[in-house]
């Protein structure tokens, strides 16, 4: 999915995707019922605005992952389902699901999933107007991603999210924004 992302909307923090490449990737994946395929198709469809199909695939992925018996697979599938809820504007549902995943991933020491769930919960908080909660989640997600030396694009995602949310929080509280420097902002 990362290869399809061309940027992020600074008002929603949602990824902007190359639609032609997304459609091409969906054709490549076809109707495969593997867990990886279901998850990838659900993410792509949500990013392109096809929420109903995305929600259906995410639900099927959760069922399949649970039958595998692997906690990590179940958490990954639930995270995609939560991201579909967030993309559909169901922010409370996304926050609830992401919060459960945060706790389960933390207790199982699945740091990458923990960070991804914090990032998603932060985005849902940001979009619902809970900016202070978003800043807290992005701060923790960024720290975890740096600790595990996550790929640069994931660290960038958390950094940019934190900068944008911090700017909004400063405006909301009438404080002078603290301008962080990031290559994406020149």
Short mmCIF file of N, CA and C in Angstrom, two decimals:
data_model
loop_
_atom_site.label_atom_id
_atom_site.label_comp_id
_atom_site.label_asym_id
_atom_site.label_seq_id
_atom_site.Cartn_x
_atom_site.Cartn_y
_atom_site.Cartn_z
N UNK A 1 0.82 -1.19 0.00
CA UNK A 1 0.00 0.00 0.00
C UNK A 1 0.87 1.26 0.00
N UNK A 2 2.01 1.21 0.68
CA UNK A 2 2.85 2.39 0.81
C UNK A 2 3.29 2.92 -0.55
N UNK A 3 3.50 2.04 -1.52
CA UNK A 3 3.93 2.48 -2.84
C UNK A 3 2.84 3.23 -3.60
N UNK A 4 1.61 3.15 -3.13
CA UNK A 4 0.49 3.85 -3.77
C UNK A 4 0.27 5.24 -3.19
N UNK A 5 0.81 5.50 -2.01
CA UNK A 5 0.60 6.77 -1.32
C UNK A 5 1.52 7.83 -1.93
N UNK A 6 0.89 8.95 -2.31
CA UNK A 6 1.66 10.05 -2.90
C UNK A 6 1.72 11.25 -1.96
N UNK A 7 1.02 11.19 -0.84
CA UNK A 7 1.05 12.28 0.13
C UNK A 7 -0.05 12.10 1.16
N UNK A 8 -0.22 13.13 1.98
CA UNK A 8 -1.25 13.10 3.02
C UNK A 8 -2.02 14.40 2.99
N UNK A 9 -3.32 14.31 3.17
CA UNK A 9 -4.17 15.48 3.28
C UNK A 9 -3.92 16.11 4.64
N UNK A 10 -3.51 17.36 4.68
CA UNK A 10 -3.14 18.00 5.94
C UNK A 10 -4.36 18.37 6.79
N UNK A 11 -5.56 18.25 6.24
CA UNK A 11 -6.74 18.54 7.06
C UNK A 11 -7.31 17.29 7.70
N UNK A 12 -7.11 16.14 7.06
CA UNK A 12 -7.64 14.88 7.61
C UNK A 12 -6.54 13.90 7.99
N UNK A 13 -5.34 14.12 7.52
CA UNK A 13 -4.18 13.24 7.71
C UNK A 13 -4.37 11.89 7.01
N UNK A 14 -5.34 11.82 6.11
CA UNK A 14 -5.55 10.59 5.34
C UNK A 14 -4.58 10.55 4.17
N UNK A 15 -4.19 9.34 3.77
CA UNK A 15 -3.28 9.25 2.63
C UNK A 15 -3.97 9.62 1.32
N UNK A 16 -3.20 10.24 0.44
CA UNK A 16 -3.65 10.50 -0.93
C UNK A 16 -2.97 9.45 -1.78
N UNK A 17 -3.76 8.73 -2.57
CA UNK A 17 -3.21 7.63 -3.35
C UNK A 17 -3.26 7.93 -4.84
N UNK A 18 -2.37 7.29 -5.55
CA UNK A 18 -2.36 7.33 -7.01
C UNK A 18 -3.45 6.37 -7.46
N UNK A 19 -4.56 6.92 -7.97
CA UNK A 19 -5.72 6.09 -8.30
C UNK A 19 -5.42 5.07 -9.39
N UNK A 20 -4.65 5.46 -10.40
CA UNK A 20 -4.34 4.52 -11.48
C UNK A 20 -3.54 3.34 -10.95
N UNK A 21 -2.55 3.63 -10.11
CA UNK A 21 -1.75 2.53 -9.53
C UNK A 21 -2.58 1.69 -8.57
N UNK A 22 -3.51 2.33 -7.84
CA UNK A 22 -4.37 1.59 -6.92
C UNK A 22 -5.25 0.62 -7.70
N UNK A 23 -5.85 1.08 -8.79
CA UNK A 23 -6.71 0.21 -9.59
C UNK A 23 -5.90 -0.92 -10.21
N UNK A 24 -4.69 -0.61 -10.63
CA UNK A 24 -3.82 -1.63 -11.20
C UNK A 24 -3.48 -2.69 -10.15
N UNK A 25 -3.19 -2.24 -8.93
CA UNK A 25 -2.86 -3.17 -7.86
C UNK A 25 -4.06 -4.04 -7.50
N UNK A 26 -5.25 -3.46 -7.50
CA UNK A 26 -6.46 -4.25 -7.22
C UNK A 26 -6.65 -5.33 -8.28
N UNK A 27 -6.37 -5.00 -9.55
CA UNK A 27 -6.47 -6.00 -10.62
C UNK A 27 -5.44 -7.12 -10.39
N UNK A 28 -4.23 -6.76 -9.98
CA UNK A 28 -3.19 -7.76 -9.70
C UNK A 28 -3.63 -8.71 -8.59
N UNK A 29 -4.25 -8.15 -7.56
CA UNK A 29 -4.66 -8.97 -6.42
C UNK A 29 -5.84 -9.87 -6.76
N UNK A 30 -6.67 -9.42 -7.69
CA UNK A 30 -7.82 -10.21 -8.10
C UNK A 30 -8.75 -10.51 -6.95
N UNK A 31 -9.29 -11.71 -6.94
CA UNK A 31 -10.24 -12.12 -5.90
C UNK A 31 -9.62 -13.07 -4.89
N UNK A 32 -8.32 -13.00 -4.74
CA UNK A 32 -7.63 -13.88 -3.80
C UNK A 32 -8.24 -13.74 -2.40
N UNK A 33 -8.36 -14.85 -1.72
CA UNK A 33 -8.94 -14.86 -0.38
C UNK A 33 -7.89 -15.02 0.71
N UNK A 34 -6.62 -14.87 0.36
CA UNK A 34 -5.59 -14.95 1.39
C UNK A 34 -5.74 -13.76 2.33
N UNK A 35 -5.30 -13.92 3.55
CA UNK A 35 -5.41 -12.85 4.53
C UNK A 35 -4.70 -11.59 4.04
N UNK A 36 -3.50 -11.75 3.54
CA UNK A 36 -2.73 -10.59 3.07
C UNK A 36 -3.47 -9.86 1.96
N UNK A 37 -4.05 -10.61 1.04
CA UNK A 37 -4.79 -10.01 -0.07
C UNK A 37 -6.03 -9.28 0.44
N UNK A 38 -6.77 -9.91 1.34
CA UNK A 38 -7.96 -9.26 1.89
C UNK A 38 -7.61 -7.95 2.58
N UNK A 39 -6.54 -7.98 3.38
CA UNK A 39 -6.13 -6.77 4.09
C UNK A 39 -5.69 -5.66 3.14
N UNK A 40 -4.89 -6.02 2.15
CA UNK A 40 -4.41 -5.01 1.21
C UNK A 40 -5.56 -4.43 0.39
N UNK A 41 -6.44 -5.30 -0.09
CA UNK A 41 -7.58 -4.82 -0.87
C UNK A 41 -8.48 -3.92 -0.03
N UNK A 42 -8.70 -4.27 1.23
CA UNK A 42 -9.53 -3.43 2.11
C UNK A 42 -8.90 -2.06 2.29
N UNK A 43 -7.58 -2.02 2.51
CA UNK A 43 -6.90 -0.72 2.70
C UNK A 43 -6.97 0.12 1.43
N UNK A 44 -6.72 -0.49 0.29
CA UNK A 44 -6.75 0.25 -0.98
C UNK A 44 -8.15 0.78 -1.25
N UNK A 45 -9.15 -0.07 -1.08
CA UNK A 45 -10.52 0.36 -1.35
C UNK A 45 -10.94 1.49 -0.41
N UNK A 46 -10.53 1.44 0.84
CA UNK A 46 -10.86 2.52 1.77
C UNK A 46 -10.19 3.82 1.34
N UNK A 47 -8.93 3.71 0.91
CA UNK A 47 -8.19 4.91 0.49
C UNK A 47 -8.76 5.51 -0.79
N UNK A 48 -9.43 4.70 -1.60
CA UNK A 48 -10.02 5.21 -2.84
C UNK A 48 -11.50 5.55 -2.69
N UNK A 49 -12.02 5.43 -1.47
CA UNK A 49 -13.39 5.83 -1.21
C UNK A 49 -14.45 4.77 -1.43
N UNK A 50 -14.05 3.53 -1.66
CA UNK A 50 -15.02 2.44 -1.84
C UNK A 50 -15.24 1.75 -0.49
N UNK A 51 -15.98 2.46 0.37
CA UNK A 51 -16.09 2.06 1.77
C UNK A 51 -16.87 0.78 2.01
N UNK A 52 -17.94 0.56 1.27
CA UNK A 52 -18.75 -0.64 1.51
C UNK A 52 -17.96 -1.91 1.20
N UNK A 53 -17.33 -1.94 0.03
CA UNK A 53 -16.51 -3.10 -0.33
C UNK A 53 -15.35 -3.26 0.65
N UNK A 54 -14.76 -2.15 1.03
CA UNK A 54 -13.65 -2.18 1.97
C UNK A 54 -14.08 -2.76 3.31
N UNK A 55 -15.22 -2.31 3.81
CA UNK A 55 -15.72 -2.81 5.10
C UNK A 55 -16.02 -4.30 5.04
N UNK A 56 -16.57 -4.75 3.92
CA UNK A 56 -16.87 -6.17 3.76
C UNK A 56 -15.60 -7.01 3.77
N UNK A 57 -14.58 -6.55 3.06
CA UNK A 57 -13.30 -7.29 3.02
C UNK A 57 -12.62 -7.26 4.38
N UNK A 58 -12.67 -6.12 5.07
CA UNK A 58 -12.05 -6.03 6.39
C UNK A 58 -12.72 -6.98 7.38
N UNK A 59 -14.05 -7.07 7.31
CA UNK A 59 -14.78 -7.99 8.19
C UNK A 59 -14.41 -9.44 7.89
N UNK A 60 -14.30 -9.78 6.60
CA UNK A 60 -13.91 -11.13 6.21
C UNK A 60 -12.49 -11.44 6.69
N UNK A 61 -11.62 -10.44 6.63
CA UNK A 61 -10.23 -10.63 7.08
C UNK A 61 -10.18 -10.90 8.59
N UNK A 62 -11.02 -10.19 9.35
CA UNK A 62 -11.04 -10.40 10.81
C UNK A 62 -11.47 -11.83 11.12
N UNK A 63 -12.51 -12.30 10.44
CA UNK A 63 -12.98 -13.68 10.66
C UNK A 63 -11.88 -14.66 10.31
N UNK A 64 -11.26 -14.48 9.16
CA UNK A 64 -10.20 -15.40 8.72
C UNK A 64 -9.01 -15.37 9.68
N UNK A 65 -8.62 -14.17 10.13
CA UNK A 65 -7.47 -14.05 11.03
C UNK A 65 -7.75 -14.71 12.37
N UNK A 66 -8.96 -14.59 12.86
CA UNK A 66 -9.30 -15.21 14.14
C UNK A 66 -9.23 -16.73 14.05
N UNK A 67 -9.60 -17.28 12.91
CA UNK A 67 -9.56 -18.74 12.77
C UNK A 67 -8.13 -19.24 12.64
N UNK A 68 -7.20 -18.36 12.29
CA UNK A 68 -5.80 -18.78 12.18
C UNK A 68 -5.19 -19.05 13.55
N UNK A 69 -5.77 -18.43 14.59
CA UNK A 69 -5.26 -18.64 15.94
C UNK A 69 -4.05 -17.79 16.28
N UNK A 70 -3.59 -16.97 15.36
CA UNK A 70 -2.43 -16.12 15.62
C UNK A 70 -2.88 -14.73 16.05
N UNK A 71 -2.50 -14.35 17.25
CA UNK A 71 -2.90 -13.06 17.80
C UNK A 71 -2.48 -11.90 16.90
N UNK A 72 -1.28 -11.96 16.39
CA UNK A 72 -0.78 -10.86 15.55
C UNK A 72 -1.65 -10.69 14.30
N UNK A 73 -2.04 -11.80 13.67
CA UNK A 73 -2.92 -11.70 12.49
C UNK A 73 -4.26 -11.08 12.85
N UNK A 74 -4.81 -11.49 13.97
CA UNK A 74 -6.11 -10.95 14.40
C UNK A 74 -6.00 -9.45 14.67
N UNK A 75 -4.93 -9.04 15.32
CA UNK A 75 -4.74 -7.61 15.59
C UNK A 75 -4.56 -6.81 14.30
N UNK A 76 -3.80 -7.36 13.36
CA UNK A 76 -3.60 -6.67 12.08
C UNK A 76 -4.93 -6.50 11.34
N UNK A 77 -5.74 -7.54 11.34
CA UNK A 77 -7.03 -7.48 10.65
C UNK A 77 -7.96 -6.49 11.35
N UNK A 78 -7.98 -6.53 12.67
CA UNK A 78 -8.82 -5.58 13.41
C UNK A 78 -8.36 -4.14 13.19
N UNK A 79 -7.06 -3.95 13.03
CA UNK A 79 -6.53 -2.61 12.76
C UNK A 79 -7.01 -2.10 11.40
N UNK A 80 -7.04 -2.98 10.41
CA UNK A 80 -7.56 -2.58 9.10
C UNK A 80 -9.05 -2.27 9.21
N UNK A 81 -9.77 -3.09 9.95
CA UNK A 81 -11.20 -2.82 10.14
C UNK A 81 -11.41 -1.46 10.81
N UNK A 82 -10.58 -1.14 11.79
CA UNK A 82 -10.68 0.17 12.47
C UNK A 82 -10.32 1.30 11.52
N UNK A 83 -9.34 1.07 10.65
CA UNK A 83 -8.97 2.13 9.70
C UNK A 83 -10.07 2.36 8.67
N UNK A 84 -10.80 1.32 8.32
CA UNK A 84 -11.95 1.47 7.43
C UNK A 84 -13.03 2.28 8.13
N UNK A 85 -13.27 2.01 9.41
CA UNK A 85 -14.25 2.79 10.17
C UNK A 85 -13.84 4.26 10.21
N UNK A 86 -12.56 4.51 10.42
CA UNK A 86 -12.06 5.90 10.45
C UNK A 86 -12.27 6.55 9.09
N UNK A 87 -11.96 5.85 8.01
CA UNK A 87 -12.13 6.40 6.66
C UNK A 87 -13.59 6.70 6.36
N UNK A 88 -14.49 5.92 6.94
CA UNK A 88 -15.93 6.12 6.74
C UNK A 88 -16.48 7.24 7.62
N UNK A 89 -15.64 7.80 8.47
CA UNK A 89 -16.10 8.87 9.36
C UNK A 89 -16.70 8.37 10.66
N UNK A 90 -16.53 7.08 10.96
CA UNK A 90 -17.03 6.49 12.20
C UNK A 90 -15.93 6.57 13.26
N UNK A 91 -15.65 7.80 13.69
CA UNK A 91 -14.48 8.05 14.53
C UNK A 91 -14.57 7.39 15.90
N UNK A 92 -15.74 7.41 16.52
CA UNK A 92 -15.88 6.76 17.84
C UNK A 92 -15.59 5.27 17.74
N UNK A 93 -16.11 4.63 16.71
CA UNK A 93 -15.87 3.20 16.51
C UNK A 93 -14.37 2.95 16.28
N UNK A 94 -13.76 3.80 15.46
CA UNK A 94 -12.33 3.64 15.17
C UNK A 94 -11.50 3.82 16.45
N UNK A 95 -11.84 4.80 17.27
CA UNK A 95 -11.11 5.04 18.52
C UNK A 95 -11.28 3.86 19.47
N UNK A 96 -12.50 3.34 19.59
CA UNK A 96 -12.73 2.19 20.49
C UNK A 96 -11.92 0.98 20.05
N UNK A 97 -11.99 0.67 18.77
CA UNK A 97 -11.26 -0.51 18.27
C UNK A 97 -9.75 -0.31 18.39
N UNK A 98 -9.28 0.87 17.99
CA UNK A 98 -7.83 1.14 18.08
C UNK A 98 -7.35 1.10 19.52
N UNK A 99 -8.17 1.57 20.45
CA UNK A 99 -7.79 1.54 21.87
C UNK A 99 -7.61 0.12 22.37
N UNK A 100 -8.52 -0.76 21.96
CA UNK A 100 -8.39 -2.17 22.34
C UNK A 100 -7.12 -2.77 21.75
N UNK A 101 -6.84 -2.42 20.51
CA UNK A 101 -5.64 -2.95 19.85
C UNK A 101 -4.39 -2.41 20.53
N UNK A 102 -4.40 -1.14 20.90
CA UNK A 102 -3.26 -0.55 21.62
C UNK A 102 -2.96 -1.38 22.86
N UNK A 103 -3.98 -1.66 23.66
CA UNK A 103 -3.78 -2.42 24.90
C UNK A 103 -3.30 -3.84 24.64
N UNK A 104 -3.92 -4.51 23.68
CA UNK A 104 -3.53 -5.89 23.39
C UNK A 104 -2.12 -5.97 22.80
N UNK A 105 -1.79 -5.06 21.89
CA UNK A 105 -0.46 -5.07 21.28
C UNK A 105 0.61 -4.71 22.32
N UNK A 106 0.29 -3.75 23.19
CA UNK A 106 1.24 -3.37 24.24
C UNK A 106 1.49 -4.54 25.18
N UNK A 107 0.43 -5.22 25.59
CA UNK A 107 0.60 -6.33 26.54
C UNK A 107 1.33 -7.51 25.90
N UNK A 108 1.22 -7.66 24.58
CA UNK A 108 1.91 -8.75 23.88
C UNK A 108 3.27 -8.30 23.35
N UNK A 109 3.64 -7.06 23.63
CA UNK A 109 4.91 -6.48 23.17
C UNK A 109 5.05 -6.54 21.65
N UNK A 110 3.94 -6.28 20.96
CA UNK A 110 3.95 -6.18 19.49
C UNK A 110 4.06 -4.69 19.15
N UNK A 111 5.27 -4.18 19.24
CA UNK A 111 5.51 -2.73 19.21
C UNK A 111 5.07 -2.09 17.90
N UNK A 112 5.32 -2.74 16.78
CA UNK A 112 4.94 -2.14 15.49
C UNK A 112 3.42 -1.99 15.39
N UNK A 113 2.68 -3.01 15.83
CA UNK A 113 1.22 -2.91 15.83
C UNK A 113 0.73 -1.89 16.85
N UNK A 114 1.38 -1.83 17.97
CA UNK A 114 1.07 -0.86 19.01
C UNK A 114 1.19 0.55 18.44
N UNK A 115 2.30 0.82 17.76
CA UNK A 115 2.52 2.14 17.16
C UNK A 115 1.49 2.43 16.06
N UNK A 116 1.19 1.43 15.22
CA UNK A 116 0.20 1.64 14.16
C UNK A 116 -1.17 1.94 14.74
N UNK A 117 -1.54 1.25 15.82
CA UNK A 117 -2.83 1.50 16.46
C UNK A 117 -2.88 2.89 17.09
N UNK A 118 -1.79 3.32 17.70
CA UNK A 118 -1.72 4.67 18.25
C UNK A 118 -1.85 5.71 17.14
N UNK A 119 -1.17 5.47 16.02
CA UNK A 119 -1.24 6.39 14.89
C UNK A 119 -2.68 6.49 14.37
N UNK A 120 -3.32 5.36 14.21
CA UNK A 120 -4.70 5.35 13.73
C UNK A 120 -5.64 6.03 14.72
N UNK A 121 -5.47 5.73 15.99
CA UNK A 121 -6.32 6.36 17.00
C UNK A 121 -6.09 7.87 17.00
N UNK A 122 -4.85 8.28 16.82
CA UNK A 122 -4.54 9.71 16.74
C UNK A 122 -5.25 10.38 15.57
N UNK A 123 -5.28 9.70 14.43
CA UNK A 123 -5.95 10.26 13.25
C UNK A 123 -7.46 10.38 13.52
N UNK A 124 -8.05 9.37 14.13
CA UNK A 124 -9.48 9.42 14.45
C UNK A 124 -9.77 10.55 15.46
N UNK A 125 -8.90 10.70 16.45
CA UNK A 125 -9.05 11.81 17.40
C UNK A 125 -8.93 13.14 16.67
N UNK A 126 -7.94 13.25 15.80
CA UNK A 126 -7.71 14.49 15.06
C UNK A 126 -8.94 14.87 14.25
N UNK A 127 -9.47 13.90 13.52
CA UNK A 127 -10.63 14.18 12.67
C UNK A 127 -11.89 14.49 13.47
N UNK A 128 -12.00 13.93 14.66
CA UNK A 128 -13.19 14.19 15.47
C UNK A 128 -13.05 15.47 16.30
N UNK A 129 -11.89 16.12 16.23
CA UNK A 129 -11.69 17.37 16.95
C UNK A 129 -11.05 17.23 18.31
N UNK A 130 -10.66 16.03 18.69
CA UNK A 130 -9.97 15.80 19.98
C UNK A 130 -8.47 15.95 19.77
N UNK A 131 -8.08 17.18 19.51
CA UNK A 131 -6.70 17.45 19.08
C UNK A 131 -5.68 17.10 20.15
N UNK A 132 -5.97 17.39 21.40
CA UNK A 132 -5.02 17.09 22.46
C UNK A 132 -4.75 15.58 22.55
N UNK A 133 -5.81 14.78 22.42
CA UNK A 133 -5.65 13.33 22.43
C UNK A 133 -4.84 12.88 21.21
N UNK A 134 -5.08 13.53 20.07
CA UNK A 134 -4.34 13.18 18.85
C UNK A 134 -2.85 13.45 19.04
N UNK A 135 -2.52 14.61 19.61
CA UNK A 135 -1.11 14.95 19.84
C UNK A 135 -0.46 13.91 20.74
N UNK A 136 -1.15 13.49 21.79
CA UNK A 136 -0.60 12.49 22.71
C UNK A 136 -0.36 11.17 21.98
N UNK A 137 -1.32 10.74 21.15
CA UNK A 137 -1.14 9.48 20.42
C UNK A 137 -0.02 9.57 19.40
N UNK A 138 0.06 10.67 18.66
CA UNK A 138 1.12 10.81 17.67
C UNK A 138 2.49 10.87 18.33
N UNK A 139 2.57 11.52 19.47
CA UNK A 139 3.84 11.61 20.20
C UNK A 139 4.32 10.22 20.60
N UNK A 140 3.41 9.42 21.14
CA UNK A 140 3.77 8.06 21.57
C UNK A 140 4.07 7.16 20.39
N UNK A 141 3.29 7.28 19.31
CA UNK A 141 3.54 6.47 18.11
C UNK A 141 4.91 6.79 17.53
N UNK A 142 5.24 8.08 17.48
CA UNK A 142 6.55 8.48 16.95
C UNK A 142 7.68 7.93 17.81
N UNK A 143 7.54 8.00 19.12
CA UNK A 143 8.58 7.48 20.01
C UNK A 143 8.76 5.98 19.82
N UNK A 144 7.66 5.24 19.73
CA UNK A 144 7.75 3.80 19.52
C UNK A 144 8.41 3.48 18.18
N UNK A 145 8.00 4.19 17.14
CA UNK A 145 8.56 3.93 15.81
C UNK A 145 10.05 4.23 15.77
N UNK A 146 10.46 5.28 16.44
CA UNK A 146 11.89 5.58 16.50
C UNK A 146 12.64 4.50 17.30
N UNK A 147 12.03 4.05 18.40
CA UNK A 147 12.67 3.03 19.24
C UNK A 147 12.93 1.73 18.48
N UNK A 148 12.00 1.33 17.63
CA UNK A 148 12.17 0.08 16.89
C UNK A 148 12.80 0.29 15.52
N UNK A 149 13.23 1.53 15.28
CA UNK A 149 13.84 1.88 13.99
C UNK A 149 12.95 1.46 12.82
N UNK A 150 11.70 1.92 12.90
CA UNK A 150 10.71 1.64 11.85
C UNK A 150 11.17 2.25 10.53
N UNK A 151 10.61 1.80 9.42
CA UNK A 151 10.96 2.39 8.13
C UNK A 151 10.72 3.91 8.13
N UNK A 152 11.51 4.61 7.35
CA UNK A 152 11.48 6.08 7.32
C UNK A 152 10.10 6.63 7.01
N UNK A 153 9.36 5.97 6.10
CA UNK A 153 8.04 6.52 5.74
C UNK A 153 7.06 6.46 6.92
N UNK A 154 7.22 5.49 7.82
CA UNK A 154 6.34 5.42 9.00
C UNK A 154 6.72 6.49 10.03
N UNK A 155 8.01 6.71 10.18
CA UNK A 155 8.46 7.77 11.08
C UNK A 155 8.01 9.13 10.53
N UNK A 156 8.15 9.33 9.22
CA UNK A 156 7.67 10.57 8.58
C UNK A 156 6.18 10.76 8.81
N UNK A 157 5.41 9.68 8.67
CA UNK A 157 3.96 9.77 8.87
C UNK A 157 3.65 10.29 10.27
N UNK A 158 4.32 9.74 11.28
CA UNK A 158 4.07 10.18 12.65
C UNK A 158 4.57 11.60 12.89
N UNK A 159 5.73 11.94 12.32
CA UNK A 159 6.25 13.29 12.48
C UNK A 159 5.33 14.33 11.87
N UNK A 160 4.90 14.08 10.64
CA UNK A 160 4.01 15.04 9.97
C UNK A 160 2.69 15.15 10.72
N UNK A 161 2.14 14.03 11.14
CA UNK A 161 0.89 14.05 11.90
C UNK A 161 1.04 14.86 13.17
N UNK A 162 2.15 14.67 13.86
CA UNK A 162 2.40 15.39 15.10
C UNK A 162 2.55 16.89 14.84
N UNK A 163 3.25 17.27 13.79
CA UNK A 163 3.41 18.69 13.46
C UNK A 163 2.06 19.33 13.16
N UNK A 164 1.27 18.68 12.32
CA UNK A 164 -0.03 19.23 11.94
C UNK A 164 -0.96 19.32 13.15
N UNK A 165 -1.01 18.28 13.95
CA UNK A 165 -1.89 18.28 15.13
C UNK A 165 -1.41 19.31 16.16
N UNK A 166 -0.10 19.43 16.33
CA UNK A 166 0.43 20.41 17.28
C UNK A 166 0.10 21.83 16.84
N UNK A 167 0.18 22.08 15.53
CA UNK A 167 -0.20 23.39 15.01
C UNK A 167 -1.67 23.68 15.30
N UNK A 168 -2.53 22.68 15.05
CA UNK A 168 -3.96 22.88 15.31
C UNK A 168 -4.20 23.12 16.80
N UNK A 169 -3.53 22.36 17.66
CA UNK A 169 -3.71 22.53 19.10
C UNK A 169 -3.27 23.93 19.53
N UNK A 170 -2.17 24.41 18.96
CA UNK A 170 -1.70 25.76 19.29
C UNK A 170 -2.74 26.80 18.88
N UNK A 171 -3.36 26.64 17.71
CA UNK A 171 -4.41 27.57 17.28
C UNK A 171 -5.62 27.49 18.20
N UNK A 172 -5.99 26.27 18.59
CA UNK A 172 -7.16 26.08 19.46
C UNK A 172 -6.95 26.70 20.84
N UNK A 173 -5.73 26.68 21.31
CA UNK A 173 -5.44 27.20 22.65
C UNK A 173 -4.85 28.60 22.62
N UNK A 174 -4.83 29.20 21.42
CA UNK A 174 -4.31 30.56 21.22
C UNK A 174 -2.85 30.70 21.63
N UNK A 175 -2.09 29.65 21.45
CA UNK A 175 -0.65 29.71 21.70
C UNK A 175 0.05 29.93 20.37
N UNK A 176 1.24 30.45 20.45
CA UNK A 176 2.03 30.59 19.23
C UNK A 176 2.45 29.20 18.79
N UNK A 177 2.21 28.85 17.51
CA UNK A 177 2.60 27.50 17.06
C UNK A 177 4.11 27.31 17.13
N UNK A 178 4.48 26.13 17.55
CA UNK A 178 5.89 25.75 17.57
C UNK A 178 6.19 25.09 16.24
N UNK A 179 6.88 25.77 15.39
CA UNK A 179 7.13 25.28 14.04
C UNK A 179 8.29 24.30 14.05
N UNK A 180 7.96 23.06 13.83
CA UNK A 180 8.99 22.04 13.68
C UNK A 180 9.43 22.04 12.22
N UNK A 181 10.61 21.61 12.00
CA UNK A 181 11.13 21.54 10.65
C UNK A 181 11.03 20.11 10.17
N UNK A 182 10.47 19.94 8.98
CA UNK A 182 10.37 18.63 8.38
C UNK A 182 10.58 18.79 6.88
N UNK A 183 11.30 17.87 6.25
CA UNK A 183 11.58 18.00 4.80
C UNK A 183 10.32 18.15 3.95
N UNK A 184 9.19 17.59 4.37
CA UNK A 184 7.97 17.71 3.59
C UNK A 184 7.44 19.14 3.55
N UNK A 185 7.86 19.97 4.51
CA UNK A 185 7.37 21.34 4.57
C UNK A 185 8.40 22.35 4.06
N UNK A 186 9.52 21.87 3.57
CA UNK A 186 10.51 22.76 2.98
C UNK A 186 11.36 23.51 3.96
#
